[in-house]
Short mmCIF file of C-alpha atoms and ligand atoms in Angstrom, two decimals:
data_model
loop_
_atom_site.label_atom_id
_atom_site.label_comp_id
_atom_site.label_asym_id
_atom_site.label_seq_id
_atom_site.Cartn_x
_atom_site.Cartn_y
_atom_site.Cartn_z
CA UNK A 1 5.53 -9.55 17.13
CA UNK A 2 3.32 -7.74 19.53
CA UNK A 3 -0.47 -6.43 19.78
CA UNK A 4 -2.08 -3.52 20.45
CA UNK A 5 -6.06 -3.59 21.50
CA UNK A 6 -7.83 -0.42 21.48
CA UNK A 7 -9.80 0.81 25.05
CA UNK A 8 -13.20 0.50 22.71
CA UNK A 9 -12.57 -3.07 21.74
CA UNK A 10 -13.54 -2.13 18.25
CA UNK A 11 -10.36 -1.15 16.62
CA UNK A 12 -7.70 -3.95 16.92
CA UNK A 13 -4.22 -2.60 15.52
CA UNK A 14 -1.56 -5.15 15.44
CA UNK A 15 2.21 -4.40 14.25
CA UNK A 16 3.64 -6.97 13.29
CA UNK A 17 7.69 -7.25 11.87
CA UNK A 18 8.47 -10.17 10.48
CA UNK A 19 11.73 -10.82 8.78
CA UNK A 20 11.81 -12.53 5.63
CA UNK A 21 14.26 -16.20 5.13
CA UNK A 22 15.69 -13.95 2.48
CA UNK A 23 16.07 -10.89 5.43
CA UNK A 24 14.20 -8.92 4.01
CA UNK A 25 12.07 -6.50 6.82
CA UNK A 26 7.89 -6.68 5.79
CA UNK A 27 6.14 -3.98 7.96
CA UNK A 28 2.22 -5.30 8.25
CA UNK A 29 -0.12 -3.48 10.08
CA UNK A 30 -3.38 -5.31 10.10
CA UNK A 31 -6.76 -2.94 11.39
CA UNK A 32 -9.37 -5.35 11.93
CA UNK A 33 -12.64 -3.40 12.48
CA UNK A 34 -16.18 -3.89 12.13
CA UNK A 35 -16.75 -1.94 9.52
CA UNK A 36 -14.95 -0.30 7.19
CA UNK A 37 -15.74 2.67 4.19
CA UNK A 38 -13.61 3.35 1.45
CA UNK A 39 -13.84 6.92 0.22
CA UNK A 40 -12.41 9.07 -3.67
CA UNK A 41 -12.12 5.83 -5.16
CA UNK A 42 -11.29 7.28 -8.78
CA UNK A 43 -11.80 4.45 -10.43
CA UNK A 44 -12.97 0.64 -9.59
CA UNK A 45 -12.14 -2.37 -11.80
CA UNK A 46 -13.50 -5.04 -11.29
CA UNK A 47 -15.99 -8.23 -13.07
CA UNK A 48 -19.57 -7.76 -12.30
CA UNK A 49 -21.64 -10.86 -12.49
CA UNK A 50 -24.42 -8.58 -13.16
CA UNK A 51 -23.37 -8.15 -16.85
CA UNK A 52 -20.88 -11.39 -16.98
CA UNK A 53 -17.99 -8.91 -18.00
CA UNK A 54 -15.91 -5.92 -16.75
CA UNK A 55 -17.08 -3.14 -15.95
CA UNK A 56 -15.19 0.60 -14.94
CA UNK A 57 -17.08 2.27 -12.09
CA UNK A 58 -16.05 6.20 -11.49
CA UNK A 59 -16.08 8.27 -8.45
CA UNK A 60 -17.09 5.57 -6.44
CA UNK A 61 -17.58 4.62 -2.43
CA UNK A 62 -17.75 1.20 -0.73
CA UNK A 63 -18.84 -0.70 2.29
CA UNK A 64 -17.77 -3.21 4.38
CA UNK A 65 -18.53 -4.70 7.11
CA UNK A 66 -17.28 -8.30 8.57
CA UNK A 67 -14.89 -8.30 5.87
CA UNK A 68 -18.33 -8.51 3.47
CA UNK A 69 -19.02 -5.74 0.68
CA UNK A 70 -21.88 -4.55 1.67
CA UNK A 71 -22.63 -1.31 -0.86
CA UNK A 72 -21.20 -0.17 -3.65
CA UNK A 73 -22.38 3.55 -4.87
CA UNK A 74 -21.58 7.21 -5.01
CA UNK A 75 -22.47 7.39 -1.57
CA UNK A 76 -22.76 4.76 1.19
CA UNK A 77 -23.11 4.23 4.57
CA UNK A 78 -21.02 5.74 7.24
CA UNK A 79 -18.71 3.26 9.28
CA UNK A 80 -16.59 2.68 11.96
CA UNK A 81 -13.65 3.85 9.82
CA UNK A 82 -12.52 5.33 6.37
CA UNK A 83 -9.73 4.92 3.88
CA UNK A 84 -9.11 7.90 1.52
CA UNK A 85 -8.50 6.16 -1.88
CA UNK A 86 -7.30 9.91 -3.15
CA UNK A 87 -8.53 9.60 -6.06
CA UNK A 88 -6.35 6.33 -6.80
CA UNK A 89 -7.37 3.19 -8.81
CA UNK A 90 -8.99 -0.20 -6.94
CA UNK A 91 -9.06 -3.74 -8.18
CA UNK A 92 -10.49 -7.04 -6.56
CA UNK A 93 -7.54 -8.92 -5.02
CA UNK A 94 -5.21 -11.07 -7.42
CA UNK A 95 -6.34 -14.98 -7.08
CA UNK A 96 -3.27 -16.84 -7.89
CA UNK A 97 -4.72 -20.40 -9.00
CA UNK A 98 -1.72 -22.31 -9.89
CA UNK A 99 1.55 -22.72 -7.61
CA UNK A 100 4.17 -24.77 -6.47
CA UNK A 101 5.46 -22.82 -3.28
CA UNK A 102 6.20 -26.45 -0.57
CA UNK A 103 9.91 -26.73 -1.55
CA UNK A 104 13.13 -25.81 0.43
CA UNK A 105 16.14 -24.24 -1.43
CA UNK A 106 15.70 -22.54 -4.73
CA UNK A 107 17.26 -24.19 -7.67
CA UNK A 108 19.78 -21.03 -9.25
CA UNK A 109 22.40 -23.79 -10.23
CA UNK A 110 20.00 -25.19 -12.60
CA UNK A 111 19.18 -21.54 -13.84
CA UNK A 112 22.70 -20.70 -14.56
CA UNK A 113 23.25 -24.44 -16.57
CA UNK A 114 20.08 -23.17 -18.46
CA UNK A 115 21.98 -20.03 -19.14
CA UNK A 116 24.71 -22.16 -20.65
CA UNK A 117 22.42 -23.61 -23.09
CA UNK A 118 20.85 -27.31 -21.00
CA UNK A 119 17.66 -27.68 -21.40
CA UNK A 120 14.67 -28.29 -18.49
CA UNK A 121 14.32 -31.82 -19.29
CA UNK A 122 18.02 -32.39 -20.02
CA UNK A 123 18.42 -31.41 -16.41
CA UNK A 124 15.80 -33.31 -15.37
CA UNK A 125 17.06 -36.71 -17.10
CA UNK A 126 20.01 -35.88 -15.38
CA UNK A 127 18.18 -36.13 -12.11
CA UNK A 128 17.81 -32.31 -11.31
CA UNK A 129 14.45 -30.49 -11.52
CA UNK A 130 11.55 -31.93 -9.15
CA UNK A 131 13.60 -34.86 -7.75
CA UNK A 132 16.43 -32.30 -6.69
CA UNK A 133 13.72 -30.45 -4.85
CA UNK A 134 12.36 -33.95 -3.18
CA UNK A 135 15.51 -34.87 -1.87
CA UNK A 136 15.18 -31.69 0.37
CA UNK A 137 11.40 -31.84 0.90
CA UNK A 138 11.81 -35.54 2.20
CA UNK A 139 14.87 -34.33 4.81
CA UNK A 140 12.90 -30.84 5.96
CA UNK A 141 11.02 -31.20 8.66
CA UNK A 142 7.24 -29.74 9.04
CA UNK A 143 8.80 -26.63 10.93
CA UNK A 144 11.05 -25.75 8.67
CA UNK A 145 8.83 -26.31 5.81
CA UNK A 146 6.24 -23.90 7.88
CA UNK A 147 8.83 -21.26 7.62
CA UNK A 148 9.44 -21.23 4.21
CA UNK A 149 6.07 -21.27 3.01
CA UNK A 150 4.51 -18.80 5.24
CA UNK A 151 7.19 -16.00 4.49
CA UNK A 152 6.65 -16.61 0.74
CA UNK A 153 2.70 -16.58 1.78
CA UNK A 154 3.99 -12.52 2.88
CA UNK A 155 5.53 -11.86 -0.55
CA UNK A 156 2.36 -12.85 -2.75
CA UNK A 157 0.41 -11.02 -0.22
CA UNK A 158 2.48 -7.97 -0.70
CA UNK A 159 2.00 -7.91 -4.56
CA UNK A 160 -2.26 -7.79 -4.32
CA UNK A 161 -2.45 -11.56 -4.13
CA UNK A 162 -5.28 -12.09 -1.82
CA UNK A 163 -5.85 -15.74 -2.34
CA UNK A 164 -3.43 -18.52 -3.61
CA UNK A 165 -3.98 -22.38 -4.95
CA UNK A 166 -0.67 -24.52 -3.51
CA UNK A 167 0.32 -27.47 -4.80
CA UNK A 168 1.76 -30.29 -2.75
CA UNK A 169 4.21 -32.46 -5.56
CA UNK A 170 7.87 -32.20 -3.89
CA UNK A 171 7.56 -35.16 -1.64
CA UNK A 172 6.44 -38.15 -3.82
CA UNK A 173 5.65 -40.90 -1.21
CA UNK A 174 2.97 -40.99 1.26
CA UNK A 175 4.66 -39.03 4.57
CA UNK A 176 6.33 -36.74 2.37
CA UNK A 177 3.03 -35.40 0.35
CA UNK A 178 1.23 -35.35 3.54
CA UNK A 179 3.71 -33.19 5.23
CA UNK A 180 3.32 -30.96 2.65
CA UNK A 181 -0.12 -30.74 2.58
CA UNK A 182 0.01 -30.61 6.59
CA UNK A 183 2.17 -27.54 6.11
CA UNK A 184 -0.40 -25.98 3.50
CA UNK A 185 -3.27 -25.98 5.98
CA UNK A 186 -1.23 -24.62 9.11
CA UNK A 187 0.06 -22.01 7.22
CA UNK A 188 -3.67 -21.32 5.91
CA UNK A 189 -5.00 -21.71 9.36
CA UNK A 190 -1.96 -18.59 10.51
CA UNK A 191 -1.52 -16.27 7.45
CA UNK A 192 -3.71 -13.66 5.76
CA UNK A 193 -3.84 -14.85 3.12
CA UNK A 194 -6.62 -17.72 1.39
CA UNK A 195 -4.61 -20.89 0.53
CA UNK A 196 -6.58 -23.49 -1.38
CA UNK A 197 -4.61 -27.15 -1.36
CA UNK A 198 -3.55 -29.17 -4.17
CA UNK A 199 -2.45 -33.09 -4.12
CA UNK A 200 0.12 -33.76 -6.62
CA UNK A 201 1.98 -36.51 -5.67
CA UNK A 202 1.45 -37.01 -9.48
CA UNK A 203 4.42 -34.48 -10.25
CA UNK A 204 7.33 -36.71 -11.18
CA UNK A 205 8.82 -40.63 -10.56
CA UNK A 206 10.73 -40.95 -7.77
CA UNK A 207 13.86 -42.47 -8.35
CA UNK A 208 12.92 -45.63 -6.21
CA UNK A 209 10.36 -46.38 -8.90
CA UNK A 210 12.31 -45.28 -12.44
CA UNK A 211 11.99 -48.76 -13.44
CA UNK A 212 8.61 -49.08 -12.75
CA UNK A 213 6.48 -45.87 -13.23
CA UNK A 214 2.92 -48.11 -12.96
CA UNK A 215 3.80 -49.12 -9.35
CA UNK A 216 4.33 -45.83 -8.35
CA UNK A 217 0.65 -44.83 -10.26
CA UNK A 218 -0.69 -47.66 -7.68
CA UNK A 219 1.20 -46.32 -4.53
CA UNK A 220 -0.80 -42.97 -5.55
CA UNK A 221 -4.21 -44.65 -6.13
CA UNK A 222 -3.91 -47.26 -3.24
CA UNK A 223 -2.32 -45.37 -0.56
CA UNK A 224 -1.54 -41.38 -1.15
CA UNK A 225 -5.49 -40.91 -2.80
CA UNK A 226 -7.04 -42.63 0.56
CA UNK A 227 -5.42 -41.09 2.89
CA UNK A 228 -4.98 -37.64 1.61
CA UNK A 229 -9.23 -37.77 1.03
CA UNK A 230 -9.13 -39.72 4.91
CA UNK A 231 -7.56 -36.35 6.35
CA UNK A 232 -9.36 -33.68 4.10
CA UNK A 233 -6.87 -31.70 3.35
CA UNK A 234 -6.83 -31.29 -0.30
CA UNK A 235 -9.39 -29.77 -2.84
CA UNK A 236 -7.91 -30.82 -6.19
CA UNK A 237 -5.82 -33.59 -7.67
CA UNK A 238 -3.25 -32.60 -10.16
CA UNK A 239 -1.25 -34.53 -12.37
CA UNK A 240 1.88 -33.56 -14.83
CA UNK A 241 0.48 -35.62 -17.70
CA UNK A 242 3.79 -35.27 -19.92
CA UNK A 243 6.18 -37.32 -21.99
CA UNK A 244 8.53 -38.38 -19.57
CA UNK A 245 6.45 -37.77 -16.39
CA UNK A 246 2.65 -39.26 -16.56
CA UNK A 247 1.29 -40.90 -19.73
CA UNK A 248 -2.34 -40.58 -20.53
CA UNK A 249 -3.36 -43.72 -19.15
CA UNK A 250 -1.59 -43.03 -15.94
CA UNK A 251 -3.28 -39.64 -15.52
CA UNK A 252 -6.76 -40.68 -16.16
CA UNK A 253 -6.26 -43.40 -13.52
CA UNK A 254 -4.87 -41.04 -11.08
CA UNK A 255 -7.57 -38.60 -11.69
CA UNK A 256 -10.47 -40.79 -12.03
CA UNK A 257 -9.40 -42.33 -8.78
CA UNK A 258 -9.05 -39.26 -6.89
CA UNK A 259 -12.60 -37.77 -8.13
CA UNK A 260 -13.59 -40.84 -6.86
CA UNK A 261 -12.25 -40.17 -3.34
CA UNK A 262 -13.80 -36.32 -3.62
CA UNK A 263 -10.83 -34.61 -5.34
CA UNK A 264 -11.64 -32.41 -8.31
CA UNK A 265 -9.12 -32.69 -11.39
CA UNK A 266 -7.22 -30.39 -12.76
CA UNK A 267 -4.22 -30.96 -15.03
CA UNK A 268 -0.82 -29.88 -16.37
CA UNK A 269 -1.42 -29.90 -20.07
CA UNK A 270 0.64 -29.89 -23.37
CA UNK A 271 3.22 -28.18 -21.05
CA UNK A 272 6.66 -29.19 -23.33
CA UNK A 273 5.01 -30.94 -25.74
CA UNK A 274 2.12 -32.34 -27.13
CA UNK A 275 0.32 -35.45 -25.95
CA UNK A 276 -3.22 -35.63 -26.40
CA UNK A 277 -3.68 -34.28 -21.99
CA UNK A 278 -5.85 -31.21 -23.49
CA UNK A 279 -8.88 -33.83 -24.12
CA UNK A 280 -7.95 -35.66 -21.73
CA UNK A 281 -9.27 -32.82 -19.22
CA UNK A 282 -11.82 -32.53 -21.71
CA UNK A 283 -13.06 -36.08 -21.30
CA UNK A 284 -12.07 -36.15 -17.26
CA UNK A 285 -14.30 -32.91 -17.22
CA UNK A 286 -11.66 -31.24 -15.23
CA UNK A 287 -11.68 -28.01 -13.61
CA UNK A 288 -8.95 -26.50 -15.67
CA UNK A 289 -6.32 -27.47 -18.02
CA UNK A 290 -2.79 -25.68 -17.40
CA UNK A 291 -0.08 -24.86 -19.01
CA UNK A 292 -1.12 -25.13 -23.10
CA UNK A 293 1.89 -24.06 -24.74
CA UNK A 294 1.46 -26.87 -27.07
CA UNK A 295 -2.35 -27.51 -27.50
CA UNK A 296 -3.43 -28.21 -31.24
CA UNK A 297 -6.82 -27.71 -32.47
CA UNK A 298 -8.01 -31.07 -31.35
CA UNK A 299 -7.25 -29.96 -27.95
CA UNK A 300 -8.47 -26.22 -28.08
CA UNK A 301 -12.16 -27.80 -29.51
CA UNK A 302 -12.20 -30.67 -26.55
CA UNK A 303 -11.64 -28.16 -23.72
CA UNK A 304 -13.82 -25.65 -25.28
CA UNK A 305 -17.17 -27.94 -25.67
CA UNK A 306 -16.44 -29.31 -22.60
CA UNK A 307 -16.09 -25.66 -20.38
CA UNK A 308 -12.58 -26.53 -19.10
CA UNK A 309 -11.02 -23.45 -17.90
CA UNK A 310 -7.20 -22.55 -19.93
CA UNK A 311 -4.57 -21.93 -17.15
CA UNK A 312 -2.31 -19.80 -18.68
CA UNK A 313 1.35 -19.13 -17.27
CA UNK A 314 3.06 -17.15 -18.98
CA UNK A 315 5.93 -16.89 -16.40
CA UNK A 316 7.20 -20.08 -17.46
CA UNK A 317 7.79 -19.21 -21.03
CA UNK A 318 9.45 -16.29 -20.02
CA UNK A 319 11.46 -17.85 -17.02
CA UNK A 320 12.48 -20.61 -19.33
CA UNK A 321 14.02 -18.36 -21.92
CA UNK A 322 11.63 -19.59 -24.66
CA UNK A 323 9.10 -17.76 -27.17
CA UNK A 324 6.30 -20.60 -27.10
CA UNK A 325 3.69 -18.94 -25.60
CA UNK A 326 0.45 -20.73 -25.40
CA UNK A 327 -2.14 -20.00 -28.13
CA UNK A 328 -4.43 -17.24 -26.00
CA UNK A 329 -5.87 -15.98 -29.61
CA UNK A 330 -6.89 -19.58 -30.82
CA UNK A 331 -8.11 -20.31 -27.23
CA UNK A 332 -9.85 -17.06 -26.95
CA UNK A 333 -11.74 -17.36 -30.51
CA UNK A 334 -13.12 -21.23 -29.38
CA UNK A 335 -14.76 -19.46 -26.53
CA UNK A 336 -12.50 -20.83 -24.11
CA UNK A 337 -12.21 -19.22 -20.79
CA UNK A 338 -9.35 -18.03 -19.67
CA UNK A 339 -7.60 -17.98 -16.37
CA UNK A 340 -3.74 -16.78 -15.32
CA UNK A 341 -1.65 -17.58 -12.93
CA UNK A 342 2.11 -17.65 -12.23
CA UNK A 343 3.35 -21.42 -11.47
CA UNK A 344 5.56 -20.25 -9.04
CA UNK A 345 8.08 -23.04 -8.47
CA UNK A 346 11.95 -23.48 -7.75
CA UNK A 347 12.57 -24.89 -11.11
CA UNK A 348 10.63 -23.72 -14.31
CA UNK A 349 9.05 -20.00 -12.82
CA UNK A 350 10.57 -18.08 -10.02
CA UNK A 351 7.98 -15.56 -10.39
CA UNK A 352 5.66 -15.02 -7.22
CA UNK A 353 3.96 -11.76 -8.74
CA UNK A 354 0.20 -11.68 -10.52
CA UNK A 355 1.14 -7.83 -12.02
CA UNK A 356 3.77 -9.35 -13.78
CA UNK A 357 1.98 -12.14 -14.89
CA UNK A 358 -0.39 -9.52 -16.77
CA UNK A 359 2.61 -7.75 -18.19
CA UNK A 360 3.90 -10.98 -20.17
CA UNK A 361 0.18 -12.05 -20.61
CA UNK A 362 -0.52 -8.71 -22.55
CA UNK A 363 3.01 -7.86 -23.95
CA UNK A 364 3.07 -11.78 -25.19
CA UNK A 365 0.39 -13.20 -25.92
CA UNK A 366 -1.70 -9.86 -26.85
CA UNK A 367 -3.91 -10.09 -23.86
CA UNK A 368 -5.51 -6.93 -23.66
CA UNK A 369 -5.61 -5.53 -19.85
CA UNK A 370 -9.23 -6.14 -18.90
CA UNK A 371 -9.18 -9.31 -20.47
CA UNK A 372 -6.09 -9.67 -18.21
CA UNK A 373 -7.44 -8.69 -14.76
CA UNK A 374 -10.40 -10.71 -15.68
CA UNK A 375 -8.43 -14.13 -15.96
CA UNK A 376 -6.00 -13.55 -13.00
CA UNK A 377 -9.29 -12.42 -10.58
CA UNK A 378 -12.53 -13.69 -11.52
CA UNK A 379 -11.71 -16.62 -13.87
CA UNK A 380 -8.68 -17.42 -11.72
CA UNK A 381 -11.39 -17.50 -8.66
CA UNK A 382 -13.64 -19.47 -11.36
CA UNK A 383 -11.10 -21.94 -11.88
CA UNK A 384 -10.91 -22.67 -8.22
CA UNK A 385 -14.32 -23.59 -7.70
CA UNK A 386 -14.72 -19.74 -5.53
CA UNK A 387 -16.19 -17.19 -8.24
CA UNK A 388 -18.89 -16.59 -6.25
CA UNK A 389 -16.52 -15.68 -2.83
CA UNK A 390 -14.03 -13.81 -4.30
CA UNK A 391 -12.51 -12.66 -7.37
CA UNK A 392 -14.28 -9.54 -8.21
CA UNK A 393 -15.69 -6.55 -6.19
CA UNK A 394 -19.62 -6.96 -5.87
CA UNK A 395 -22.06 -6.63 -2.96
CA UNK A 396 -22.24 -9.91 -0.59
CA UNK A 397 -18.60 -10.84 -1.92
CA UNK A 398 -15.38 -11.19 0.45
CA UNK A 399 -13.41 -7.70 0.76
CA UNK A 400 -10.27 -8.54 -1.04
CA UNK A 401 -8.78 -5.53 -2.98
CA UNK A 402 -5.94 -4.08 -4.14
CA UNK A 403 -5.38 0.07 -3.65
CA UNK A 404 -3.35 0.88 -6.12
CA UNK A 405 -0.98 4.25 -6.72
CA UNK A 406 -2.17 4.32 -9.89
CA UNK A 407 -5.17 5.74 -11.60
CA UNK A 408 -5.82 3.97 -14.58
CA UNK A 409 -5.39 -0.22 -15.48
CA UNK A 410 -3.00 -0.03 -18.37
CA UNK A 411 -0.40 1.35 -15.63
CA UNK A 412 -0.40 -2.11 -14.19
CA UNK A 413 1.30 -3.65 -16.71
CA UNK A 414 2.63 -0.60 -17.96
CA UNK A 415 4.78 -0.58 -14.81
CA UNK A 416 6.51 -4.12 -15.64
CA UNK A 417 9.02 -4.24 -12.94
CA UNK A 418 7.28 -2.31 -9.77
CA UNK A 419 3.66 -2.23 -8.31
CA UNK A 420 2.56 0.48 -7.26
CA UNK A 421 0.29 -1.02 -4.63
CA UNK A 422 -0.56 1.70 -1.52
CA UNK A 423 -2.91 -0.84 0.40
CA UNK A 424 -3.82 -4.61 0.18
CA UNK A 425 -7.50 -5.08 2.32
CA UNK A 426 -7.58 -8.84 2.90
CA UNK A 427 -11.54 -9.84 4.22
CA UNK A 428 -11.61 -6.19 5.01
CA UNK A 429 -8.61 -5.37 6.61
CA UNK A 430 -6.01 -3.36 5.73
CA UNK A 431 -2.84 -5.15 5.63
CA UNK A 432 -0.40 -2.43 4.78
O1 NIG B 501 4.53 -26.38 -13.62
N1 NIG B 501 5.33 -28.82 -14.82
C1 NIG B 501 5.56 -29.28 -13.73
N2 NIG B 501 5.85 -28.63 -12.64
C2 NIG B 501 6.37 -27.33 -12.61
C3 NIG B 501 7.85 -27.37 -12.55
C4 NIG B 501 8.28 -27.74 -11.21
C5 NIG B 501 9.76 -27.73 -10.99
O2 NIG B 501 10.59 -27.65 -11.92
O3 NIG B 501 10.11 -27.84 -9.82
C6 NIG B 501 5.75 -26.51 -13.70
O4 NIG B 501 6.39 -25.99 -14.60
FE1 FE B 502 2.97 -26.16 -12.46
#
């Protein structure tokens, strides 16, 4: 890694090469500069608060300085430097609000027994899925935890994810979650990219407490809740709330306790099947409600009177070989908002990238593409408490935008398996 300071002090280029776990080589080339003017934008995409909806700017120009917008227009202010856009499409930066990237090892032997016909929770009664991941998370140290996480922190980046919720949920006791966590802010605190923490020591039973799944629920409330909220470190408080994993009862206690302590709920919901967790969120008033595949009518009416926000992942469906796709018509016609995001995890979704996300969103579940870009930006951003930081490209917002080699937004998920992504600008620098 090395640096390179310009005699004006203005201009700071640094190259930096670093090689993937995976060894993969990611060139970045970071120019951090006062001010910055983008130039031949063809055309900008983006939700404008303005009109609460999308709007398609043409022949555009924009201004940055401090990593702020500062002007949008035909013509703007002259700056310290310029990007040519060329003519080329630009769209706020993806916000990623649901993920599950503090693990070790990937889990391809349970993929290939899925192949052969097992099922997820088969594999997880046989004590695979999350508890094969804690067994690893419990032996890695914070260093090599670090490692992991910030090189996948460089792949999201690289696909126009700007800024990324990360859920802690692989170490299940005390030290284990709050390693996790630990490793969540120190990789915020050294990488580009925006990383917003999630508690979820509420993610499965460890096998020290199979037999008694209500003294684990107290180890959360009495021990993990306090000292997570003692050392600040967490935003939200997540809970699988699932046959087989947390029962209603446990997940309002979890969650009221940790709202209590400062932590804002949010919820995996009607994930395999359903259970009721839909109004649950509804009744918890939690931030968002994730997952859906299942939700009945019940559930779609609860969350929509009570403005919880639908996390939608369609990765999982897809990952998991199945067709159930969560209900985005039904949700969409009870007013629901909607958010997306990709649940990147070892076991259910190894999917890090937002464009795809909007491919399966739109080729599954008939999303059509603004409504798309709108729920993985600005209601994505919503659903993390930060629409009105980031998520969409408007004056007095952080400068998080994707370049694209494209022109128009249909070509995003039009072009399922690549992204044609020139330049990610990350609080207005250029990243690559
Ligand atoms: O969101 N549902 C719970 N958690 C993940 C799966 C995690 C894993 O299998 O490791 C999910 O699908
Ligand atoms: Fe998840």
């Amino acid at each position: 890694m090395g640096y390179r300071y310009s005699d004006d002090g203005i201009i700071v280029v640094r190259l930096s090469i670093e090689i993937y776990a995976e060894s993969l080589l990611f060139l970045q080339l970071n120019l951090i500069m006062s001010s910055l003017q983008l130039t031949n934008i063809g055309q900008l995409v983006s939700y404008n608060s303005k009109i609460s909806g999308m709007e398609t700017l043409e022949k555009i120009q924009i201004a940055i300085d401090d990593g702020i917008i500062t002007e949008i227009g035909n013509k703007v202010n002259d700056a310290d430097r310029h990007i040519d856009c060329k003519g080329k499409l630009i769209t706020p930066g993806f916000v990623d609000s649901h993920t599950h990237p503090v693990f070790l090892n990937g889990r391809e032997d349970e993929f290939a027994m899925r192949l052969k016909g097992t099922t997820y929770k088969e594999i997880a009664t046989k004590g695979g899925g999350i508890i094969n991941s804690v067994n690893d998370v419990r032996n890695a140290s914070q260093r090599e935890l670090f490692d992991r996480v910030f090189s996948r922190m460089n792949r999201f980046l690289s696909v126009g994810t700007t800024t990324i919720e990360c859920k802690s949920g692989y170490g299940l006791n005390t030290e284990s979650e709050i390693k996790s966590l630990k490793v969540i802010d120190e990789v915020n605190n050294s990488h580009k990219i925006d990383m917003v923490a999630t508690f979820m020591g509420a993610h499965a039973i460890p096998v020290e407490f199979i037999d008694d799944p209500d003294e684990y629920v107290k180890l959360i409330c009495d021990e993990m809740l306090p000292a997570v909220a003692r050392q600040g470190i967490a935003k939200f408080n997540d809970v699988f709330c699932e046959n087989g994993y947390f029962n209603i009862e446990q997940a309002r206690m979890i969650l009221s306790e940790g709202a209590n302590k400062g932590l804002v709920p949010r919820l995996h919901a009607e994930e395999f099947e359903n259970s009721g967790s839909a109004e649950l969120a509804a009744e918890l008033g939690a931030v968002s409600a994730d997952h859906l595949m299942n939700v009945n009518d019940v559930g779609i009416e609860a969350i929509s009177a009570a403005g919880v926000i639908a996390t939608l992942l369609p990765g999982t469906t897809f990952f998991l070989g199945s067709s159930n796709y969560a209900p985005y018509k039904r949700l969409e016609n009870a007013g629901v908002n909607i958010a997306l995001a990709t649940d990147y995890n070892p076991g259910s979704c190894y999917i890090h990238s937002m464009p795809f996300i909007i491919a399966l969103a739109c080729i599954f579940m008939k999303m059509d593409v603004m409504s798309a870009l709108k729920a993985a930006t600005f209601m994505s951003a919503k659903s993390l408490q930060l629409e009105d930081k980031i998520g969409s490209i408007e004056v007095g917002k952080q400068a998080d935008m994707v370049i694209w080699d494209l022109e128009r937004i249909v070509q995003i998920p039009y072009n399922v398996s690549n992204h044609p992504i020139r330049n990610v600008i990350k609080s207005g620098e250029l990243i690559f």
